[in-house]
C-alpha positions in Angstrom: 133.2 278.4 100.2 130.2 280.4 101.5 128.6 280.2 98.0 129.3 276.4 97.8 127.7 275.8 101.2 124.7 277.9 100.3 124.2 276.1 97.1 124.5 272.7 98.9 121.7 273.8 101.3 119.5 275.1 98.5 119.8 271.8 96.5 119.2 269.7 99.5 116.0 271.6 100.4 114.8 271.4 96.8 115.5 267.7 96.6 113.7 267.0 99.9 110.7 269.0 98.8 110.5 267.1 95.5 110.8 263.6 97.0 109.4 263.7 100.5 106.2 261.8 101.2 104.8 259.5 103.9 105.7 260.1 107.6 108.2 262.8 108.7 110.8 260.3 109.9 111.8 259.1 106.4 111.2 259.5 102.7 110.0 256.8 100.4 110.6 256.0 96.8 108.1 257.9 94.6 105.6 255.9 92.5 107.0 255.7 89.0 105.2 254.0 86.1 108.1 251.8 84.8 106.2 251.1 81.6 106.3 254.8 80.6 110.1 255.2 80.9 112.0 255.3 77.6 115.1 253.3 78.2 116.0 253.0 74.5 118.0 249.8 73.8 119.8 249.8 77.1 119.5 246.6 79.2 116.9 246.6 82.0 117.4 243.1 83.4 120.0 242.5 86.1 123.1 240.5 85.3 124.5 237.4 87.0 128.0 238.7 87.7 129.2 235.2 88.6 129.1 234.4 84.9 131.7 237.1 84.3 134.3 235.5 86.7 137.8 235.0 85.1 141.2 233.8 86.4 142.0 237.4 87.1 138.9 238.1 89.3 140.5 237.0 92.5 143.5 239.4 92.2 141.2 242.2 91.3 138.9 241.6 94.3 141.9 241.3 96.6 143.1 244.7 95.3 139.9 246.3 96.5 140.4 244.7 99.9 143.9 246.3 100.1 142.4 249.6 99.0 139.9 249.5 101.8 142.8 249.5 104.3 145.4 252.0 103.2 145.4 255.8 103.6 144.7 258.2 100.7 146.9 261.1 99.8 144.6 263.7 101.3 144.6 261.7 104.6 148.4 262.0 104.7 148.5 265.7 103.7 145.2 267.5 103.4 146.6 269.7 100.6 146.3 266.8 98.2 142.5 267.3 97.9 142.1 266.8 94.1 142.1 263.8 91.8 141.9 264.9 88.2 141.8 261.6 86.3 138.3 260.8 85.0 138.0 257.1 85.6 140.7 255.9 88.0 140.7 252.2 88.8 143.1 251.6 91.7 143.3 247.8 91.2 146.8 246.8 90.4 147.8 243.4 89.0 150.4 242.0 86.6 147.9 242.7 83.8 147.2 246.2 85.2 150.6 247.5 86.2 151.3 250.2 88.8 152.3 253.7 87.6 156.0 254.1 88.2 158.2 256.8 86.9 160.5 255.7 84.0 159.3 252.1 84.2 157.3 250.9 81.1 154.1 248.9 81.7 155.4 246.1 79.7 158.5 245.8 82.0 156.5 245.7 85.2 155.4 242.0 85.2 159.1 240.8 85.0 160.3 243.3 87.6 157.4 242.6 90.0 157.4 238.8 89.9 155.3 237.2 92.7 152.8 240.1 92.8 149.5 239.0 94.1 147.5 242.2 94.1 147.9 245.9 94.7 146.2 249.2 95.1 147.1 252.7 93.6 145.8 256.1 94.6 146.8 259.6 93.4 146.3 263.2 94.4 147.1 266.8 93.4 147.4 270.0 95.3 145.8 272.0 92.5 142.7 271.3 90.4 144.6 271.9 87.1 147.6 269.7 86.2 151.2 270.8 86.4 150.6 273.9 88.6 151.3 272.1 91.9 152.7 269.0 93.5 151.1 265.6 92.8 151.5 262.2 94.3 151.0 258.5 93.6 150.9 255.8 96.3 151.1 252.1 95.5 150.6 249.3 98.0 151.6 246.0 96.5 151.2 242.5 98.0 153.6 239.7 97.0 153.5 236.0 97.7 156.1 236.3 100.4 158.6 238.8 101.9 161.5 237.7 99.7 159.5 238.4 96.6 158.6 241.9 97.9 162.2 242.7 98.7 163.4 241.4 95.4 160.8 243.5 93.5 161.7 246.6 95.5 165.4 246.2 94.5 164.7 245.4 90.9 162.2 248.2 90.4 164.4 250.8 92.1 167.5 249.7 90.2 165.7 249.8 86.8 164.3 253.2 87.6 167.7 254.5 88.5 169.1 253.0 85.3 166.6 254.8 83.1 166.5 258.0 85.1 169.6 258.6 87.3 169.3 260.8 90.3 170.5 261.5 93.9 170.1 259.0 96.7 167.8 260.2 99.5 167.3 258.9 103.0 163.7 258.7 104.3 163.8 259.3 108.1 162.4 256.4 110.1 162.7 254.1 107.1 166.4 253.4 106.6 165.7 250.4 104.3 163.7 252.5 101.8 165.3 253.0 98.4 164.7 256.6 97.5 165.9 258.7 94.6 165.5 262.4 93.7 165.6 263.2 90.0 166.5 266.9 89.5 165.6 266.6 85.8 162.1 265.2 86.3 161.7 266.9 89.7 160.4 263.7 91.3 161.1 261.8 94.4 160.5 258.0 94.0 160.7 255.8 97.0 160.4 252.0 97.5 160.0 250.2 100.8 159.5 246.5 101.4 157.5 245.7 104.5 156.9 242.0 105.2 155.1 240.7 102.0 154.1 244.2 101.0 155.9 246.7 98.7 155.1 250.4 99.2 155.9 252.9 96.5 155.6 256.7 96.9 156.0 259.1 94.0 155.9 262.9 94.6 156.8 265.7 92.3 157.1 269.5 92.6 157.0 271.0 89.0 156.7 274.6 90.0 158.9 275.7 93.0 162.1 277.5 92.2 164.3 276.3 93.7 162.8 273.0 94.7 162.9 272.2 98.4 163.0 268.4 98.7 162.3 268.6 102.5 158.5 268.6 102.1 158.7 265.8 99.6 160.7 263.7 101.9 158.4 264.5 104.8 155.3 263.4 102.8 157.1 260.2 101.8 158.0 259.5 105.4 154.4 260.1 106.6 153.0 257.9 103.7 155.2 255.0 104.7 154.5 255.3 108.4 150.7 255.6 108.0 150.5 252.9 105.4 152.4 250.4 107.6 150.1 251.3 110.5 147.0 250.9 108.4 148.0 247.6 107.0 147.6 246.1 110.5 143.9 246.1 109.6 144.4 244.1 106.4 144.1 240.4 106.5 145.5 238.9 103.3 143.3 236.3 101.7 145.2 233.0 101.2 146.3 232.8 97.6 144.4 229.5 97.1 141.2 231.1 98.2 141.3 234.2 96.0 139.1 232.5 93.4 136.3 232.2 95.9 136.0 235.9 96.8 132.5 237.2 96.0 132.1 239.2 92.8 128.9 241.0 93.9 127.2 241.9 97.1 123.4 241.9 97.3 123.3 242.0 93.5 124.2 245.7 93.3 126.8 245.4 90.6 124.4 243.2 88.6 121.8 246.0 88.8 124.3 248.6 87.4 124.2 249.5 83.7 127.0 247.5 82.0 130.0 248.9 80.2 129.5 249.6 76.5 132.2 248.7 74.0 133.1 252.4 73.6 133.6 252.7 77.4 136.2 250.0 77.6 139.7 251.1 78.4 142.4 251.2 75.6 144.1 248.2 77.2 140.8 246.2 77.0 140.6 245.7 80.7 137.1 245.6 82.0 136.9 248.3 84.8 133.6 246.9 86.2 134.0 246.6 89.9 132.2 246.8 93.3 133.8 249.0 95.9 133.4 249.8 99.5 132.8 253.5 100.2 136.5 253.8 101.2 137.9 252.0 98.2 135.7 254.1 95.9 137.3 257.4 97.0 140.4 257.3 94.8 138.0 257.4 91.8 136.3 260.6 92.9 137.5 264.0 91.6 137.3 265.5 95.1 138.0 262.5 97.4 138.0 264.6 100.6 134.6 266.1 99.8 133.3 262.7 98.7 134.4 261.1 102.0 132.4 263.6 103.9 129.4 263.1 101.7 129.7 259.3 101.9 130.0 259.4 105.7 127.0 261.7 106.0 124.8 259.5 103.8 126.1 256.2 105.2 127.3 254.9 101.8 128.7 251.4 102.2 128.9 250.2 98.6 129.6 251.8 95.2 129.2 249.9 91.9 131.1 251.0 88.9 130.4 249.7 85.4 128.8 251.6 82.5 127.4 254.0 85.2 127.8 254.4 88.9 125.4 253.4 91.8 125.8 254.2 95.5 124.0 252.4 98.3 123.2 254.7 101.2 122.1 254.2 104.8 118.4 254.7 104.1 116.0 256.4 101.7 116.3 259.9 103.3 120.1 259.8 102.9 119.8 259.8 99.1 118.6 263.4 99.2 121.8 264.6 100.9 124.1 262.5 98.8 122.6 263.7 95.5 122.9 267.3 96.8 126.6 266.8 97.6 127.4 265.1 94.3 125.7 267.9 92.4 127.5 270.6 94.4 131.0 269.1 93.6 130.5 269.7 89.8 128.1 272.7 89.9 130.6 275.2 88.3 130.5 273.6 84.9 126.8 272.6 84.6 123.4 274.2 84.1 120.2 272.5 85.2 117.9 271.0 82.6 114.5 269.2 82.7 114.2 265.8 84.2 113.7 262.8 81.8 110.1 262.1 80.7 108.1 260.3 83.4 111.0 260.4 85.9 110.3 263.8 87.5 112.5 263.5 90.6 115.7 262.9 88.6 118.1 265.9 88.6 119.7 266.5 85.3 122.4 268.9 84.0 124.0 269.8 80.7 127.3 271.5 79.9 127.2 275.2 80.8 129.6 276.2 78.0 129.7 273.7 75.1 132.6 275.6 73.6 135.0 275.0 76.4 133.8 272.2 78.7 131.7 269.6 76.8 134.2 266.8 77.3 134.7 267.6 81.0 131.0 268.1 81.7 128.9 265.7 79.6 125.1 265.6 80.2 124.4 263.9 83.5 121.5 262.8 85.6 121.2 261.8 89.3 118.3 259.7 90.4 117.2 257.8 93.5 115.4 254.5 94.0 114.8 253.3 97.6 118.3 253.7 99.3 120.2 253.8 96.1 121.6 256.8 94.1 122.6 256.5 90.5 124.8 258.9 88.5 124.5 258.4 84.7 125.9 260.4 81.8 125.7 260.4 78.1 127.2 261.9 75.0 124.0 263.9 74.6 120.9 264.7 76.6 118.7 262.1 75.0 121.3 259.4 75.8 121.5 260.5 79.4 117.7 260.4 79.7 117.5 256.9 78.3 120.3 255.7 80.6 118.6 257.2 83.6 115.4 255.4 82.7 117.3 252.1 82.2 119.2 252.4 85.4 116.0 253.2 87.3 114.4 250.0 85.8 117.4 247.9 86.9 117.2 249.2 90.5 113.4 248.6 90.6 113.5 245.3 88.8 111.5 242.6 90.7 110.9 244.8 93.7 
């Protein structure tokens, strides 16, 4: 930890020295000659996101609103500080089903009839999979309380049919349907609350013998904290979902779009605009990212082909970049900045024999109060994406 904090400080000082200019109160965007940036064939003109609206957009946007309200695994138990999946999209709809043990995705729409929108987050106790407990939390909104209760019953019954187990009582939540599977070593719990359905999955793959008491305690806390947090969630009337805004201040439209090869196997477009809070489940180290976001005043995060953060002010970009670099420093080595973009901070895989997929070439750059993280399959691609992303942020300004 001492090394990590020292590295953070060194990076922050170096970034500040390389970007500071003007008065001592703030930093300003350095002068970059846009015409000299090699952006390859990547787009450099902002998109009108409204033209991408579909019949599914309203549910996806409402999912983000739910995600902005509910607790994350590490907030329920600080031991769940990791999130190992590379590109998590917490939005849950009938077309993008929740992850539930022993329930096939194709079965979910029929079992969860009346689903409006939902949110999913996950966490692990250890950085590497299957060496410690992991959790998944789903918060699903239905059209009414009856639909939520029906879905809870049908999902729990189907799960028990496929994977029989022992009935468990969750203290403080007597109406919850909970089942411990000795074979899969998982505790799955469903709780209907008004028009919401809460699902908590927790597993312990390593303890011998398994003590279910900590798993039950986590589930109890997850239900209690989720119900309390949902008091701050105001459901958008179903007939108004289609009018929820797709973009805020044009940030998503200024983010590099997804390429065909970046699309998910299901074909679902993962492009989305998040608040800082709803962006945390997509971060590898959500607890560290929360501290970094709070420090830099991040309010919006755009996800598409690449990632863009909006901070409180120009000077905050320095600290955010330092924090983002620090989180992944173990697997990277520093490389030169892209041509004519001297203040970008770029890194390549430290050991190509073992970590190239986990640590692809990446660049961090700042424009005004925005920070962008771009990566490529090789260094040249990362450089061109960095140039294109800079042009998008600077376009018309």
